[in-house]
CSV table of C-alpha atoms in Angstrom, one decimal:
chain,number,residue,atom,x,y,z
A,29,MET,CA,-38.5,11.6,-61.9
A,30,ALA,CA,-36.5,9.7,-59.2
A,31,ARG,CA,-38.2,8.9,-56.0
A,32,LYS,CA,-37.0,10.7,-52.9
A,33,ALA,CA,-35.0,8.6,-50.5
A,34,GLU,CA,-37.1,9.8,-47.7
A,35,ILE,CA,-40.5,11.6,-47.4
A,36,LYS,CA,-41.9,13.5,-44.4
A,37,ILE,CA,-45.6,12.5,-43.7
A,38,GLN,CA,-48.0,15.4,-43.3
A,39,ASN,CA,-50.8,15.9,-40.7
A,40,VAL,CA,-49.2,13.8,-38.0
A,41,PRO,CA,-50.4,13.5,-34.4
A,42,SER,CA,-49.9,16.3,-31.9
A,43,ASP,CA,-48.5,14.1,-29.2
A,44,VAL,CA,-46.0,11.2,-28.9
A,45,ILE,CA,-46.4,8.6,-31.7
A,46,SER,CA,-46.5,5.3,-29.9
A,47,ALA,CA,-46.6,3.0,-32.9
A,48,VAL,CA,-46.3,3.0,-36.6
A,49,LYS,CA,-47.2,-0.1,-38.7
A,50,PHE,CA,-47.2,-0.8,-42.5
A,51,ALA,CA,-50.3,-2.5,-43.9
A,52,PRO,CA,-49.6,-6.1,-44.9
A,53,LYS,CA,-48.6,-6.8,-48.6
A,54,THR,CA,-48.6,-3.1,-49.5
A,55,ASN,CA,-46.2,-0.2,-49.5
A,56,HIS,CA,-49.0,2.4,-49.5
A,57,PHE,CA,-50.7,2.5,-46.1
A,58,ILE,CA,-49.4,3.0,-42.6
A,59,LEU,CA,-51.2,3.0,-39.3
A,60,VAL,CA,-50.2,5.3,-36.5
A,61,SER,CA,-51.3,5.4,-32.9
A,62,SER,CA,-50.6,8.3,-30.5
A,63,TRP,CA,-50.8,9.8,-27.0
A,64,ASP,CA,-53.1,12.4,-28.5
A,65,THR,CA,-55.7,9.5,-28.4
A,66,SER,CA,-55.9,9.1,-32.1
A,67,VAL,CA,-55.4,6.2,-34.5
A,68,ARG,CA,-54.7,7.4,-38.1
A,69,LEU,CA,-54.4,5.8,-41.5
A,70,TYR,CA,-52.0,7.4,-44.0
A,71,ASP,CA,-51.7,7.0,-47.8
A,72,VAL,CA,-48.0,7.1,-48.2
A,73,ALA,CA,-48.1,7.3,-52.0
A,74,ASN,CA,-50.1,10.5,-51.9
A,75,ASN,CA,-48.8,11.7,-48.5
A,76,THR,CA,-52.3,12.2,-47.2
A,77,LEU,CA,-54.2,11.4,-44.0
A,78,ARG,CA,-57.0,9.1,-45.1
A,79,HIS,CA,-59.0,9.0,-41.9
A,80,LYS,CA,-58.7,8.9,-38.1
A,81,PHE,CA,-60.7,7.8,-35.1
A,82,PHE,CA,-60.2,8.2,-31.3
A,83,HIS,CA,-59.9,6.4,-28.0
A,84,THR,CA,-60.8,8.1,-24.8
A,85,SER,CA,-57.2,8.0,-23.6
A,86,PRO,CA,-53.7,7.8,-25.1
A,87,VAL,CA,-53.2,4.9,-27.5
A,88,LEU,CA,-50.1,2.7,-26.9
A,89,ASP,CA,-50.2,0.3,-29.8
A,90,CYS,CA,-52.0,-0.7,-33.0
A,91,ALA,CA,-51.8,-3.5,-35.6
A,92,PHE,CA,-53.4,-4.5,-38.9
A,93,LEU,CA,-55.6,-7.6,-39.1
A,94,ASP,CA,-55.7,-7.4,-42.9
A,95,SER,CA,-55.4,-4.6,-45.4
A,96,VAL,CA,-58.5,-2.7,-44.1
A,97,LYS,CA,-59.2,-3.9,-40.5
A,98,THR,CA,-57.1,-2.8,-37.5
A,99,VAL,CA,-56.9,-3.2,-33.7
A,100,SER,CA,-55.6,-0.8,-31.1
A,101,GLY,CA,-55.3,-0.4,-27.4
A,102,GLY,CA,-54.1,2.0,-24.7
A,103,LEU,CA,-54.7,3.7,-21.4
A,104,ASP,CA,-58.4,3.4,-21.6
A,105,ASN,CA,-57.9,-0.4,-21.1
A,106,THR,CA,-60.0,-1.0,-24.2
A,107,VAL,CA,-59.2,-3.1,-27.3
A,108,LYS,CA,-60.8,-1.5,-30.4
A,109,LEU,CA,-61.5,-2.9,-33.8
A,110,TYR,CA,-61.8,-0.5,-36.8
A,111,ASP,CA,-62.8,-1.1,-40.4
A,112,TRP,CA,-61.3,1.6,-42.6
A,113,ASN,CA,-63.6,0.8,-45.5
A,114,THR,CA,-66.9,1.1,-43.6
A,115,HIS,CA,-65.6,3.4,-40.7
A,116,ILE,CA,-67.3,1.0,-38.2
A,117,GLU,CA,-65.7,1.1,-34.8
A,118,GLN,CA,-66.2,-1.7,-32.3
A,119,ASP,CA,-65.0,-2.4,-28.7
A,120,LEU,CA,-63.6,-5.9,-28.7
A,121,GLY,CA,-63.2,-6.0,-25.0
A,122,THR,CA,-61.1,-4.7,-22.1
A,123,HIS,CA,-58.2,-5.4,-19.7
A,124,ASN,CA,-58.0,-4.4,-16.1
A,125,ALA,CA,-55.2,-2.0,-16.8
A,126,ALA,CA,-53.6,-0.3,-19.8
A,127,VAL,CA,-53.3,-2.3,-23.1
A,128,ARG,CA,-49.6,-1.9,-23.8
A,129,CYS,CA,-49.1,-4.2,-26.8
A,130,VAL,CA,-51.3,-5.4,-29.7
A,131,GLU,CA,-50.5,-8.0,-32.4
A,132,TYR,CA,-52.3,-10.1,-35.0
A,133,ALA,CA,-51.3,-13.8,-34.9
A,134,SER,CA,-52.0,-15.5,-38.2
A,135,MET,CA,-51.3,-18.9,-36.7
A,136,VAL,CA,-54.5,-18.7,-34.7
A,137,ASN,CA,-56.2,-16.0,-36.7
A,138,GLY,CA,-56.6,-14.0,-33.6
A,139,VAL,CA,-55.7,-10.8,-31.9
A,140,LEU,CA,-53.1,-10.8,-29.0
A,141,THR,CA,-53.0,-8.1,-26.4
A,142,GLY,CA,-50.6,-7.6,-23.6
A,143,SER,CA,-51.5,-5.4,-20.6
A,144,TRP,CA,-50.1,-3.8,-17.5
A,145,ASP,CA,-52.6,-6.0,-15.7
A,146,ARG,CA,-50.0,-8.8,-16.1
A,147,THR,CA,-52.0,-10.8,-18.6
A,148,VAL,CA,-52.0,-11.6,-22.3
A,149,LYS,CA,-55.4,-12.1,-23.9
A,150,VAL,CA,-56.3,-13.9,-27.2
A,151,TRP,CA,-59.3,-12.6,-29.0
A,152,ASP,CA,-61.4,-14.0,-31.9
A,153,ALA,CA,-62.0,-10.9,-34.0
A,154,ARG,CA,-64.8,-12.5,-36.0
A,155,GLU,CA,-66.8,-13.6,-33.0
A,156,LYS,CA,-65.8,-10.4,-31.0
A,157,GLU,CA,-64.9,-12.4,-27.9
A,158,CYS,CA,-61.9,-13.3,-25.7
A,159,VAL,CA,-61.0,-16.9,-26.1
A,160,GLY,CA,-58.3,-17.0,-23.4
A,161,THR,CA,-56.6,-14.9,-20.7
A,162,TYR,CA,-53.1,-16.0,-19.7
A,163,ASP,CA,-51.4,-14.8,-16.5
A,164,GLN,CA,-47.9,-13.3,-17.0
A,165,SER,CA,-47.1,-13.4,-13.3
A,166,ALA,CA,-43.6,-12.3,-14.0
A,167,GLY,CA,-44.8,-8.7,-14.3
A,168,LYS,CA,-46.5,-6.1,-16.4
A,169,VAL,CA,-46.4,-6.8,-20.1
A,170,TYR,CA,-44.0,-4.4,-21.8
A,171,GLY,CA,-43.6,-6.1,-25.1
A,172,ILE,CA,-44.9,-9.0,-27.2
A,173,SER,CA,-43.9,-10.5,-30.5
A,174,CYS,CA,-45.0,-13.6,-32.3
A,175,VAL,CA,-43.7,-15.6,-35.3
A,176,GLU,CA,-45.9,-18.5,-36.4
A,177,GLU,CA,-46.6,-20.6,-33.2
A,178,ARG,CA,-44.2,-18.8,-30.9
A,179,LEU,CA,-45.2,-15.9,-28.7
A,180,VAL,CA,-42.5,-14.0,-26.7
A,181,VAL,CA,-43.7,-11.8,-23.8
A,182,ALA,CA,-41.3,-9.4,-22.1
A,183,THR,CA,-42.3,-8.1,-18.7
A,184,SER,CA,-41.5,-5.4,-16.2
A,185,ASP,CA,-39.5,-7.7,-14.0
A,186,ARG,CA,-36.9,-8.4,-16.7
A,187,LYS,CA,-38.5,-11.8,-17.3
A,188,VAL,CA,-39.3,-13.3,-20.7
A,189,LEU,CA,-42.0,-15.9,-21.2
A,190,ILE,CA,-42.1,-18.0,-24.3
A,191,TRP,CA,-45.5,-19.5,-25.3
A,192,ASP,CA,-46.8,-21.9,-27.9
A,193,LEU,CA,-49.9,-20.4,-29.4
A,194,ARG,CA,-51.3,-23.8,-30.2
A,195,HIS,CA,-51.1,-25.0,-26.6
A,196,MET,CA,-51.6,-22.0,-24.2
A,197,GLY,CA,-52.2,-24.0,-21.1
A,198,ASN,CA,-48.8,-22.9,-19.7
A,199,TYR,CA,-45.7,-21.2,-21.0
A,200,VAL,CA,-43.0,-23.3,-22.7
A,201,GLU,CA,-40.1,-21.5,-21.1
A,202,ARG,CA,-39.4,-18.7,-18.6
A,203,ARG,CA,-36.1,-16.8,-19.0
A,204,GLU,CA,-34.3,-14.0,-17.3
A,205,SER,CA,-33.5,-11.0,-19.6
A,206,SER,CA,-29.9,-10.8,-20.6
A,207,LEU,CA,-30.2,-7.0,-20.1
A,208,LYS,CA,-29.8,-5.5,-16.6
A,209,TYR,CA,-32.3,-2.7,-17.1
A,210,GLN,CA,-35.9,-2.2,-18.0
A,211,THR,CA,-37.0,-3.7,-21.3
A,212,ARG,CA,-38.3,-1.4,-24.0
A,213,THR,CA,-39.3,-3.7,-26.8
A,214,VAL,CA,-38.9,-7.3,-28.1
A,215,ARG,CA,-39.2,-8.6,-31.7
A,216,CYS,CA,-38.9,-12.1,-33.2
A,217,PHE,CA,-36.6,-13.0,-36.1
A,218,PRO,CA,-38.7,-13.6,-39.2
A,219,ASN,CA,-36.7,-16.9,-39.7
A,220,LYS,CA,-37.9,-18.1,-36.3
A,221,VAL,CA,-34.5,-18.7,-34.8
A,222,GLY,CA,-34.9,-16.3,-31.9
A,223,TYR,CA,-35.7,-12.8,-30.8
A,224,VAL,CA,-34.1,-9.4,-30.1
A,225,MET,CA,-34.9,-7.2,-27.2
A,226,SER,CA,-33.7,-3.8,-26.1
A,227,SER,CA,-33.5,-1.8,-22.9
A,228,ILE,CA,-33.5,1.7,-21.5
A,229,GLU,CA,-29.7,1.4,-21.0
A,230,GLY,CA,-28.5,1.5,-24.6
A,231,ARG,CA,-28.2,-2.2,-25.1
A,232,VAL,CA,-29.7,-4.9,-27.4
A,233,ALA,CA,-29.7,-8.6,-26.8
A,234,LEU,CA,-30.0,-11.4,-29.4
A,235,GLU,CA,-31.5,-14.6,-28.0
A,236,TYR,CA,-32.1,-18.1,-29.6
A,237,PHE,CA,-35.1,-20.3,-29.0
A,238,ASP,CA,-33.2,-23.6,-29.4
A,239,PRO,CA,-32.2,-24.8,-25.9
A,240,ASP,CA,-29.2,-26.7,-27.1
A,241,PRO,CA,-26.1,-25.5,-25.1
A,242,GLU,CA,-24.1,-25.0,-28.3
A,243,VAL,CA,-26.8,-22.8,-29.8
A,244,GLN,CA,-27.2,-20.9,-26.5
A,245,LYS,CA,-23.5,-20.0,-26.6
A,246,LYS,CA,-24.2,-17.9,-29.7
A,247,LYS,CA,-26.5,-15.4,-27.8
A,248,PHE,CA,-25.0,-12.0,-27.0
A,249,ALA,CA,-25.8,-8.5,-26.0
A,250,PHE,CA,-24.1,-5.3,-27.4
A,251,LYS,CA,-24.0,-1.6,-26.6
A,252,CYS,CA,-25.6,0.9,-29.0
A,253,HIS,CA,-27.2,4.3,-29.2
A,254,ARG,CA,-24.5,5.9,-27.1
A,255,SER,CA,-22.3,8.9,-27.5
A,256,LYS,CA,-19.5,10.9,-25.7
A,257,GLU,CA,-19.5,14.5,-24.7
A,258,ASN,CA,-16.6,15.9,-22.8
A,259,ASN,CA,-15.3,12.4,-22.1
A,260,VAL,CA,-18.7,11.5,-20.5
A,261,GLU,CA,-20.6,8.6,-22.1
A,262,LEU,CA,-24.3,9.4,-22.7
A,263,VAL,CA,-26.5,6.4,-22.8
A,264,TYR,CA,-29.9,6.4,-24.5
A,265,PRO,CA,-32.9,4.1,-24.4
A,266,VAL,CA,-33.4,1.8,-27.4
A,267,ASN,CA,-37.1,2.3,-28.0
A,268,ALA,CA,-37.8,0.5,-31.3
A,269,ILE,CA,-36.8,-2.6,-33.3
A,270,SER,CA,-38.0,-3.7,-36.7
A,271,PHE,CA,-36.9,-6.7,-38.8
A,272,HIS,CA,-36.3,-6.8,-42.5
A,273,ASN,CA,-38.4,-9.9,-43.6
A,274,GLY,CA,-36.0,-10.9,-46.4
A,275,TYR,CA,-32.6,-10.6,-44.8
A,276,ASN,CA,-33.3,-11.0,-41.1
A,277,THR,CA,-31.3,-7.8,-40.5
A,278,PHE,CA,-33.0,-5.3,-38.1
A,279,ALA,CA,-33.3,-1.6,-37.4
A,280,THR,CA,-33.0,-0.1,-34.0
A,281,GLY,CA,-34.2,3.4,-33.0
A,282,GLY,CA,-33.0,5.2,-29.9
A,283,SER,CA,-33.6,8.4,-27.9
A,284,ASP,CA,-30.4,9.7,-29.5
A,285,GLY,CA,-32.4,10.3,-32.6
A,286,TYR,CA,-30.5,7.7,-34.7
A,287,VAL,CA,-31.6,4.7,-36.6
A,288,ASN,CA,-29.1,1.9,-37.0
A,289,ILE,CA,-29.3,-1.2,-39.2
A,290,TRP,CA,-27.7,-4.4,-37.9
A,291,ASP,CA,-26.7,-7.9,-39.0
A,292,GLY,CA,-27.2,-9.7,-35.8
A,293,PHE,CA,-25.7,-13.0,-36.9
A,294,GLU,CA,-22.4,-11.3,-37.9
A,295,LYS,CA,-22.5,-8.9,-35.0
A,296,LYS,CA,-22.1,-5.9,-37.4
A,297,ARG,CA,-23.7,-2.5,-37.9
A,298,LEU,CA,-24.5,-2.2,-41.6
A,299,CYS,CA,-25.3,1.5,-41.5
A,300,GLN,CA,-26.6,4.5,-39.6
A,301,PHE,CA,-29.1,7.1,-40.9
A,302,HIS,CA,-28.8,10.8,-40.3
A,303,GLN,CA,-29.8,12.1,-36.9
A,304,TYR,CA,-33.5,12.9,-36.6
A,305,GLU,CA,-35.1,15.8,-34.7
A,306,SER,CA,-36.0,13.8,-31.6
A,307,SER,CA,-36.2,10.3,-30.1
A,308,ILE,CA,-37.1,7.4,-32.4
A,309,SER,CA,-40.3,6.1,-30.8
A,310,SER,CA,-41.3,3.5,-33.3
A,311,LEU,CA,-40.0,1.7,-36.5
A,312,CYS,CA,-41.6,-0.6,-39.1
A,313,PHE,CA,-40.3,-2.1,-42.3
A,314,ASN,CA,-42.9,-2.8,-44.9
A,315,ASP,CA,-43.4,-6.4,-46.1
A,316,ASP,CA,-40.9,-6.4,-48.9
A,317,GLY,CA,-38.3,-4.4,-46.9
A,318,SER,CA,-38.1,-1.6,-49.4
A,319,ALA,CA,-39.2,1.1,-47.0
A,320,LEU,CA,-38.9,1.9,-43.3
A,321,ALA,CA,-41.4,4.0,-41.4
A,322,ILE,CA,-39.7,6.1,-38.7
A,323,ALA,CA,-41.7,7.8,-36.0
A,324,CYS,CA,-39.9,10.6,-34.0
A,325,SER,CA,-41.3,11.9,-30.7
A,326,TYR,CA,-39.8,13.6,-27.7
A,327,MET,CA,-40.4,11.2,-24.8
A,328,ASP,CA,-39.5,13.4,-21.8
A,329,GLU,CA,-36.0,11.8,-21.4
A,330,ALA,CA,-34.3,15.1,-20.2
A,331,GLU,CA,-34.8,16.8,-16.9
A,332,GLN,CA,-35.5,20.0,-18.8
A,333,PRO,CA,-37.2,19.7,-22.2
A,334,PRO,CA,-35.4,21.3,-25.2
A,335,GLU,CA,-36.4,24.6,-26.6
A,336,PRO,CA,-38.3,24.8,-28.8
A,337,TYR,CA,-40.2,21.7,-27.7
A,338,PRO,CA,-39.9,19.0,-30.4
A,339,VAL,CA,-43.1,18.2,-32.2
A,340,PRO,CA,-43.7,14.6,-33.4
A,341,THR,CA,-42.6,13.8,-37.0
A,342,LEU,CA,-43.0,10.8,-39.2
A,343,TYR,CA,-40.9,9.7,-42.1
A,344,VAL,CA,-40.9,6.9,-44.7
A,345,ARG,CA,-37.4,6.1,-45.8
A,346,TYR,CA,-36.8,4.0,-49.0
A,347,VAL,CA,-33.8,1.9,-48.1
A,348,SER,CA,-31.1,0.6,-50.5
A,349,GLU,CA,-29.9,-2.9,-50.7
A,350,GLN,CA,-26.5,-1.8,-49.3
A,351,GLU,CA,-28.2,-0.5,-46.2
A,352,VAL,CA,-30.1,-3.6,-45.3
A,353,ARG,CA,-28.4,-6.6,-46.9
A,354,PRO,CA,-25.8,-8.7,-45.0
A,355,LYS,CA,-22.3,-8.1,-46.3
A,356,LYS,CA,-21.8,-11.8,-47.0
A,357,CYS,CA,-24.9,-12.1,-49.2
């Protein structure tokens, strides 16, 4: 029997899905955090909810440390570790404001958390302690992404700080965002050449790390997730970005309910999926790029919410080579 191109996951959270993450080196498990205060683990192969635990407030992000251990953070200011084998939950520590972003950094074998208290913290998950607090004076942390030694931090004041995880005494570079409006998310290219960030104003920017002027000439920003009704352009926030590890192409998800796949180096859109029921709140390719997790949640964008009020949904789409592979390959 042929596998369906897309499956709808059952027993999803009752409120906005803030993040969806595939487990490393597997296509079977996804981690989901939500404004309903839950963190959930799903078995995709069997379309079942394996287990869930709760924070005391909405959860804004989550990440895998390995195939069974995860970390999460949210509006309770607390960073939580959870072992899905033993169901042991531990508080790793706290920030002075909401924990907006959580990542695992294999380069330092540590947990990175970015907060609205304008700091990034590095945690030793084995020793259960914070090993460094780093001021992001450029504003509240809205997004973080790391690839090997590089850490990119996007802040509320449209600033981007680039750090070297091996030498965290000071940031390597401070940049102004190429986007004129508030940052929604930032993700690093798997091939380490740069990063992509998005804004509330239907734009995406591609940036390069190399400071060489000739390389910097290649950076660009483009419009996306827009439509026209009665000759009026409607502009939607771009809430989510996820990279295909093999091809360095990337998916964007917007509040228009669409997912687009892009070849950033060739400045081309490779495909667009069908429109989903509500805003795309989070995206995540699995390790081998064969599947894309798509979280849909109404995010209060409209002055008047639609009727009936959209409920969160979660899909796993099995993508084809034609949808994600650069045309020149």
